[in-house]
Coordinates of C-alpha atoms and ligand atoms in Angstrom, one line a residue:
X13 CA -136.0 23.3 27.7
X14 CA -136.9 26.8 28.9
X15 CA -133.2 27.4 29.8
X16 CA -131.9 25.7 26.6
X17 CA -134.2 27.8 24.4
X18 CA -133.0 30.9 26.1
X19 CA -129.5 29.8 25.3
X20 CA -130.6 29.2 21.7
X21 CA -132.1 32.7 21.4
X22 CA -129.0 34.4 22.9
X23 CA -126.6 32.5 20.7
X24 CA -128.7 33.2 17.6
X25 CA -128.4 36.9 18.4
X26 CA -124.6 36.7 18.6
X27 CA -124.1 36.5 22.4
X28 CA -121.9 34.3 24.5
X29 CA -123.8 31.9 26.7
X30 CA -122.9 29.8 29.8
X31 CA -125.7 27.3 30.6
X32 CA -125.4 25.9 34.2
X33 CA -127.2 22.7 35.0
X34 CA -127.1 21.1 38.4
X35 CA -127.5 17.5 37.2
X36 CA -125.0 15.7 34.9
X37 CA -127.6 16.3 32.2
X38 CA -131.1 17.8 32.3
X39 CA -133.5 15.5 34.3
X40 CA -136.6 17.8 34.7
X41 CA -140.0 18.0 33.2
X42 CA -138.6 18.7 29.7
X43 CA -137.4 15.0 29.5
X44 CA -140.5 13.5 31.1
X45 CA -143.2 15.0 28.9
X46 CA -145.0 13.8 25.9
X47 CA -143.0 16.0 23.5
X48 CA -146.3 17.3 22.3
X49 CA -146.2 20.6 20.5
X50 CA -149.8 21.1 21.5
X51 CA -151.8 23.8 19.9
X52 CA -155.3 22.2 19.9
X53 CA -156.5 23.0 23.4
X54 CA -154.8 26.3 24.0
X55 CA -156.9 29.3 25.2
X56 CA -157.6 31.8 22.4
X57 CA -155.5 35.0 22.6
X58 CA -152.0 35.2 24.1
X59 CA -151.8 31.5 24.9
X60 CA -152.7 30.4 21.4
X61 CA -150.5 33.1 19.8
X62 CA -147.6 31.9 21.8
X63 CA -148.2 28.3 21.0
X64 CA -148.5 29.0 17.2
X65 CA -145.4 31.1 17.2
X66 CA -143.6 28.4 19.2
X67 CA -144.8 25.8 16.7
X68 CA -143.2 27.9 13.9
X69 CA -140.0 28.1 15.8
X70 CA -139.9 24.4 16.6
X71 CA -140.4 23.6 12.9
X72 CA -137.6 26.0 12.0
X73 CA -135.2 24.6 14.6
X74 CA -136.3 21.1 13.8
X75 CA -135.2 21.6 10.2
X76 CA -131.7 22.6 11.5
X77 CA -131.6 19.9 14.2
X78 CA -133.0 16.7 12.8
X79 CA -132.3 14.9 16.0
X80 CA -135.2 16.7 17.7
X81 CA -137.5 14.5 15.7
X82 CA -139.9 17.3 14.9
X83 CA -142.9 16.1 13.0
X84 CA -146.1 17.8 12.0
X85 CA -148.2 14.7 13.0
X86 CA -151.4 16.5 14.0
X87 CA -153.7 15.0 16.6
X88 CA -157.1 13.2 16.7
X89 CA -159.5 13.3 19.6
X90 CA -162.1 10.6 18.9
X91 CA -165.6 11.2 20.3
X92 CA -168.2 8.6 21.2
X93 CA -171.3 10.2 22.5
X94 CA -173.5 13.0 21.3
X95 CA -172.4 15.2 24.1
X96 CA -168.7 14.8 23.3
X97 CA -169.5 15.4 19.6
X98 CA -171.3 18.6 20.6
X99 CA -168.1 19.9 22.4
X100 CA -166.1 19.1 19.3
X101 CA -168.6 21.0 17.1
X102 CA -168.5 24.0 19.5
X103 CA -164.7 24.0 19.2
X104 CA -165.1 24.1 15.4
X105 CA -167.2 27.1 15.7
X106 CA -164.5 29.1 17.4
X107 CA -163.2 32.1 15.5
X108 CA -159.7 30.8 15.8
X109 CA -160.6 27.2 14.7
X110 CA -158.9 27.6 11.3
X111 CA -155.6 28.9 12.9
X112 CA -155.5 25.6 14.9
X113 CA -156.4 23.5 11.8
X114 CA -159.5 22.0 13.4
X115 CA -161.6 19.7 11.3
X116 CA -164.3 17.2 12.3
X117 CA -163.7 13.8 10.7
X118 CA -166.0 10.8 10.5
X119 CA -164.7 7.7 12.0
X120 CA -163.8 6.4 8.5
X121 CA -162.0 9.6 7.6
X122 CA -160.1 9.5 11.0
X123 CA -159.0 5.9 10.2
X124 CA -157.7 7.1 6.8
X125 CA -155.5 9.6 8.6
X126 CA -154.6 7.1 11.4
X127 CA -155.3 3.5 10.4
X128 CA -154.2 2.2 13.9
X129 CA -157.4 3.6 15.3
X130 CA -159.5 0.4 14.8
X131 CA -161.6 0.7 17.9
X132 CA -165.1 2.1 18.3
X133 CA -165.8 5.8 18.0
X134 CA -168.2 8.0 16.1
X135 CA -166.1 10.9 14.9
X136 CA -162.9 12.7 15.7
X137 CA -161.6 16.2 16.1
X138 CA -158.5 16.7 14.0
X139 CA -156.0 19.4 14.9
X140 CA -153.6 19.9 12.0
X141 CA -151.3 22.3 13.9
X142 CA -150.3 19.8 16.6
X143 CA -146.8 18.4 16.3
X144 CA -144.3 16.3 18.3
X145 CA -140.6 16.1 19.2
X146 CA -138.5 13.6 21.1
X147 CA -138.3 14.9 24.7
X148 CA -135.8 12.4 26.1
X149 CA -133.0 13.4 23.7
X150 CA -134.1 16.9 22.4
X151 CA -131.8 18.8 24.7
X152 CA -128.7 16.7 23.8
X153 CA -129.3 17.4 20.2
X154 CA -129.9 21.1 20.8
X155 CA -126.6 21.4 22.8
X156 CA -124.7 19.6 20.1
X157 CA -126.1 22.1 17.6
X158 CA -125.4 25.0 19.9
X159 CA -121.7 23.9 20.3
X160 CA -121.4 23.7 16.5
X161 CA -123.2 26.8 15.4
X162 CA -122.0 29.0 18.3
X163 CA -118.3 28.2 17.6
X164 CA -117.0 28.7 21.1
X165 CA -119.8 31.0 22.3
X166 CA -121.8 28.3 24.1
X167 CA -120.6 26.5 27.2
X168 CA -122.6 23.9 29.1
X169 CA -121.5 23.5 32.7
X170 CA -123.1 20.4 34.2
X171 CA -123.1 19.2 37.8
X172 CA -123.2 22.8 39.2
X173 CA -126.1 24.2 41.1
X174 CA -126.6 28.0 41.1
X175 CA -126.9 29.0 44.7
X176 CA -126.7 32.7 45.1
X177 CA -127.0 36.0 43.3
X178 CA -123.9 37.9 44.2
X179 CA -124.2 41.2 42.2
X180 CA -125.6 42.7 39.1
X181 CA -125.8 39.8 36.5
X182 CA -123.7 37.6 38.7
X183 CA -124.4 34.2 40.3
X184 CA -122.3 31.9 42.5
X185 CA -122.5 28.1 42.0
X186 CA -122.0 25.4 44.6
X187 CA -118.4 25.0 43.6
X188 CA -117.9 28.6 44.7
X189 CA -117.3 29.9 41.1
X190 CA -118.9 33.2 40.1
X191 CA -120.5 33.6 36.7
X192 CA -121.1 37.0 35.3
X193 CA -123.1 38.2 32.3
X194 CA -125.1 41.0 30.9
X195 CA -128.2 39.0 31.8
X196 CA -128.8 36.0 34.0
X197 CA -131.9 33.9 33.3
X198 CA -132.9 31.5 36.1
X199 CA -135.0 28.7 34.4
X200 CA -135.2 26.3 37.3
X201 CA -138.4 24.6 36.3
X202 CA -140.3 23.2 39.3
X203 CA -137.3 23.6 41.6
X204 CA -138.8 26.5 43.5
X205 CA -137.1 26.1 46.9
X206 CA -133.7 27.3 47.9
X207 CA -132.5 30.1 45.7
X208 CA -135.9 30.8 44.1
X209 CA -137.7 30.9 47.4
X210 CA -135.1 33.3 48.8
X211 CA -135.4 35.6 45.8
X212 CA -139.2 35.5 45.6
X213 CA -140.9 34.2 48.8
X214 CA -144.4 34.6 47.4
X215 CA -143.9 33.3 43.9
X216 CA -147.4 32.9 42.2
X217 CA -146.5 29.5 40.9
X218 CA -147.6 26.0 42.0
X219 CA -146.3 22.5 41.3
X220 CA -148.2 19.8 39.5
X221 CA -147.3 16.1 39.4
X222 CA -148.2 13.7 36.5
X223 CA -147.9 10.0 36.0
X224 CA -146.8 8.7 32.6
X225 CA -145.8 5.4 30.8
X226 CA -144.2 4.2 27.6
X227 CA -144.7 0.9 25.8
X228 CA -142.6 -1.3 23.7
X229 CA -142.9 -0.6 20.0
X230 CA -146.5 -0.9 18.7
X231 CA -145.4 -2.7 15.6
X232 CA -147.3 -0.3 13.3
X233 CA -147.3 3.5 12.9
X234 CA -149.6 5.7 15.0
X235 CA -149.5 8.5 12.5
X236 CA -151.1 11.2 14.8
X237 CA -151.1 12.0 18.4
X238 CA -154.3 10.9 20.1
X239 CA -156.4 12.4 23.0
X240 CA -159.6 11.3 24.5
X241 CA -162.7 13.4 25.1
X242 CA -161.8 13.8 28.8
X243 CA -159.1 16.2 27.5
X244 CA -162.0 18.5 26.6
X245 CA -162.7 18.9 30.4
X246 CA -159.2 20.4 31.0
X247 CA -158.1 22.5 28.0
X248 CA -159.5 26.0 27.9
X249 CA -160.2 26.0 24.1
X250 CA -163.1 23.6 24.7
X251 CA -164.9 25.8 27.3
X252 CA -168.4 26.2 26.0
X253 CA -172.1 25.7 27.0
X254 CA -171.7 22.2 25.4
X255 CA -168.8 21.4 27.7
X256 CA -170.9 22.5 30.7
X257 CA -173.6 20.0 29.6
X258 CA -170.9 17.3 29.1
X259 CA -169.6 17.9 32.6
X260 CA -173.0 18.0 34.2
X261 CA -174.6 15.0 32.3
X262 CA -171.7 12.7 31.4
X263 CA -169.8 11.7 34.5
X264 CA -166.1 10.9 34.1
X265 CA -165.1 7.3 35.1
X266 CA -164.5 7.7 38.9
X267 CA -160.8 6.7 38.7
X268 CA -160.3 9.3 35.9
X269 CA -162.1 12.0 37.9
X270 CA -160.2 11.2 41.1
X271 CA -156.8 11.6 39.3
X272 CA -157.9 14.3 37.0
X273 CA -157.0 12.1 34.0
X274 CA -157.2 12.5 30.3
X275 CA -155.6 10.4 27.6
X276 CA -152.8 11.9 25.6
X277 CA -150.7 9.5 23.5
X278 CA -147.9 10.0 21.0
X279 CA -145.7 7.5 19.2
X280 CA -141.9 7.7 19.8
X281 CA -139.4 7.3 17.1
X282 CA -138.7 3.7 18.2
X283 CA -142.4 2.8 17.8
X284 CA -143.2 2.9 21.5
X285 CA -146.2 4.9 22.8
X286 CA -145.9 7.6 25.4
X287 CA -149.2 7.6 27.3
X288 CA -150.6 9.7 30.1
X289 CA -151.7 11.4 32.3
X290 CA -152.9 12.2 35.8
X291 CA -152.7 15.5 37.7
X292 CA -151.9 15.8 41.3
X293 CA -152.0 19.2 43.0
X294 CA -152.0 18.4 46.8
X295 CA -148.7 18.4 48.6
X296 CA -146.9 16.4 49.7
X297 CA -146.9 14.6 46.4
X298 CA -146.9 10.8 46.4
X299 CA -143.4 9.4 46.0
X300 CA -144.6 6.3 44.2
X301 CA -146.7 5.7 41.1
X302 CA -150.2 4.3 41.4
X303 CA -151.4 1.4 39.3
X304 CA -155.2 2.1 39.1
X305 CA -154.8 5.2 36.8
X306 CA -152.5 3.1 34.5
X307 CA -155.1 0.4 34.3
X308 CA -157.7 3.0 33.3
X309 CA -155.6 4.7 30.6
X310 CA -154.6 1.3 29.2
X311 CA -158.3 0.4 28.8
X312 CA -159.0 3.7 27.1
X313 CA -156.1 3.2 24.6
X314 CA -157.0 -0.4 23.9
X315 CA -160.6 0.7 23.2
X316 CA -159.3 3.2 20.6
X317 CA -156.8 0.9 19.0
X318 CA -159.0 -2.2 19.1
X319 CA -156.1 -4.3 20.3
X320 CA -154.0 -5.0 23.4
X321 CA -151.2 -2.6 24.2
X322 CA -147.6 -3.8 24.0
X323 CA -145.7 -4.4 27.2
X324 CA -145.2 -1.3 29.4
X325 CA -141.5 -0.5 29.3
X326 CA -141.3 2.6 31.5
X327 CA -143.4 4.2 34.1
X328 CA -142.5 7.5 35.7
X329 CA -143.8 10.7 37.2
X330 CA -142.9 14.3 36.4
X331 CA -143.5 17.6 38.0
X332 CA -144.1 20.9 36.3
X333 CA -144.4 24.5 37.6
X334 CA -147.6 26.3 36.7
X335 CA -148.7 30.0 37.3
X336 CA -151.4 29.9 39.9
X337 CA -153.3 32.2 37.5
X338 CA -153.5 29.6 34.8
X339 CA -154.3 32.1 32.1
X340 CA -150.8 33.4 32.3
X341 CA -148.4 31.8 29.8
X342 CA -145.3 32.1 32.0
X343 CA -144.0 33.9 35.1
X344 CA -141.2 36.2 34.0
X345 CA -139.9 38.5 36.7
X346 CA -136.7 40.5 37.3
X347 CA -135.6 39.2 40.7
X348 CA -132.3 41.2 41.1
X349 CA -130.2 43.6 39.1
X350 CA -129.5 41.8 35.8
X351 CA -131.3 38.6 36.9
X352 CA -134.6 37.3 35.6
X353 CA -136.6 34.3 36.7
X354 CA -138.6 32.5 34.0
X355 CA -140.8 29.6 35.3
X356 CA -144.4 28.4 35.5
X357 CA -145.3 27.6 31.9
X358 CA -147.3 24.6 33.2
X359 CA -148.4 21.8 30.9
X360 CA -147.6 23.8 27.8
X361 CA -143.9 24.5 28.6
X362 CA -142.5 22.2 26.1
X363 CA -144.7 23.6 23.4
X364 CA -144.1 27.3 24.2
X365 CA -140.5 27.3 25.3
X366 CA -139.0 28.7 22.0
X367 CA -141.5 31.5 22.0
X368 CA -141.1 32.2 25.7
X369 CA -137.4 32.5 25.2
X370 CA -137.9 34.7 22.1
X371 CA -140.1 37.1 24.2
X372 CA -137.5 37.3 26.9
X373 CA -134.9 38.1 24.3
X374 CA -137.0 40.8 22.8
X375 CA -138.0 42.3 26.1
X376 CA -134.5 42.4 27.4
X377 CA -133.3 43.8 24.1
X378 CA -130.7 41.0 23.4
Ligands
FAD673 C1 -145.3 14.4 32.7 C2 -145.3 15.7 32.0 C3 -145.8 15.8 30.7 C4 -145.8 17.0 30.0 N1 -146.2 17.1 28.7 C5 -146.0 18.2 28.0 C6 -146.2 18.2 26.6 O1 -146.4 17.2 26.0 N2 -146.2 19.4 26.0 C7 -145.9 20.6 26.6 O2 -145.9 21.6 26.0 N3 -145.6 20.6 27.9 C8 -145.6 19.4 28.6 N4 -145.3 19.4 30.0 C9 -144.8 20.6 30.6 C10 -143.4 20.8 30.2 O3 -142.7 19.6 30.3 C11 -142.7 21.8 31.2 O4 -143.5 23.0 31.3 C12 -141.4 22.2 30.7 O5 -140.6 21.1 30.4 C13 -140.7 23.1 31.8 O6 -139.4 23.3 31.3 P1 -138.3 24.0 32.3 O7 -137.0 24.1 31.5 O8 -138.9 25.2 32.9 O9 -138.1 22.9 33.5 P2 -137.3 21.6 33.6 O10 -137.3 20.8 32.4 O11 -137.7 20.9 34.8 O12 -135.8 22.1 33.7 C14 -135.3 22.8 34.8 C15 -133.8 22.5 34.9 O13 -133.2 23.4 35.9 C16 -132.2 22.7 36.6 N5 -132.1 23.4 37.8 C17 -133.0 23.7 38.8 N6 -132.5 24.5 39.8 C18 -131.2 24.7 39.4 C19 -130.1 25.4 40.0 N7 -130.3 26.1 41.1 N8 -128.9 25.4 39.4 C20 -128.7 24.8 38.2 N9 -129.7 24.0 37.6 C21 -130.9 24.0 38.2 C22 -132.9 21.3 36.8 O14 -131.9 20.3 37.1 C23 -133.5 21.1 35.4 O15 -132.7 20.4 34.5 C24 -145.3 18.2 30.7 C25 -144.8 18.1 31.9 C26 -144.8 16.9 32.6 C27 -144.2 16.8 34.0

């Protein structure tokens, strides 16, 4: 999506774009994610500004490309204990709470917004600015729109791996063909070996692996995205003395702590639920998916919905690239004459990709 949004920006500014993808179609983190355009937990300052700008751009592009499935569904984070409630209240007291559309709802109010939440909880943090798109098909629809709107100025070359920088603004692919431009943007996601390692041996970016699943259709609308209070422990917006108390006095369930889990959940267009996630930082990553975290997250979801989950239809893992300084929104670096590397947006890359591409375009004077 980072590469595709750079193509979008360049085409919008009247340029000709060749997008080179080594797979037959994109297969990276951008397909494997929740499709959450997630504003709620972002750190105040540059990160929130980027997410809010990106949210605007997603909405605008979503209006032009209905296939993206952009919807301003908002999110609810139900809380169950006084300590969780205190963290939600602290978030509401942030100076940027209004920009995020935070509101604290009673359980009854939350059920008015999202009637599928029939389980037990005391209150819920509402974030009006959160939104969602359909990640599995988003890039197909964007490419289609690019082909139409760019009228011959957009070419997608699939099944070609960029192997080498061969001169100013020039790269060679694994077919031996050289592609030249005024600017080359390498947006290789979490593929940081090979070409990227040669160009930047000490790249300040790490890789993180997540486990996910998707159910059969729920049979009713889940009108908002849903998170659990464990998400407070990971997202910077919730850092507060109240969170310190939660962390110190309310232990996470051991399996959730072991796999650095939180619940995030969004309903797909077909009615299925995308549910996650875990976080794995140690290499080498597992090559298989583990069942225990799935059992935990299933129990959490069922406790919020007050009903059994439909059958699990898909299980998968995905890997994203994250700046080792996690306060940085992205790693953007000129790696050769006319060649820039843009990677490391971490768990917010789907959200921020349109704004990241816009910043690149502005900085490079496209
Ligand atoms: C499970 C999971 C859930 C997530 N949920 C969310 C979420 O809900 N919201 C959010 O904001 N973010 C989320 N993220 C993060 C987000 O998905 C990523 O930050 C973002 O998708 C990264 O986009 P990208 O284009 O940089 O990488 P990718 O999508 O991985 O794309 C990189 C592409 O480059 C291609 N490529 C690599 N090397 C070469 C080469 N040499 N030549 C040609 N092609 C090459 C690859 O084949 C791939 O298609 C999630 C990530 C994961 C893994």
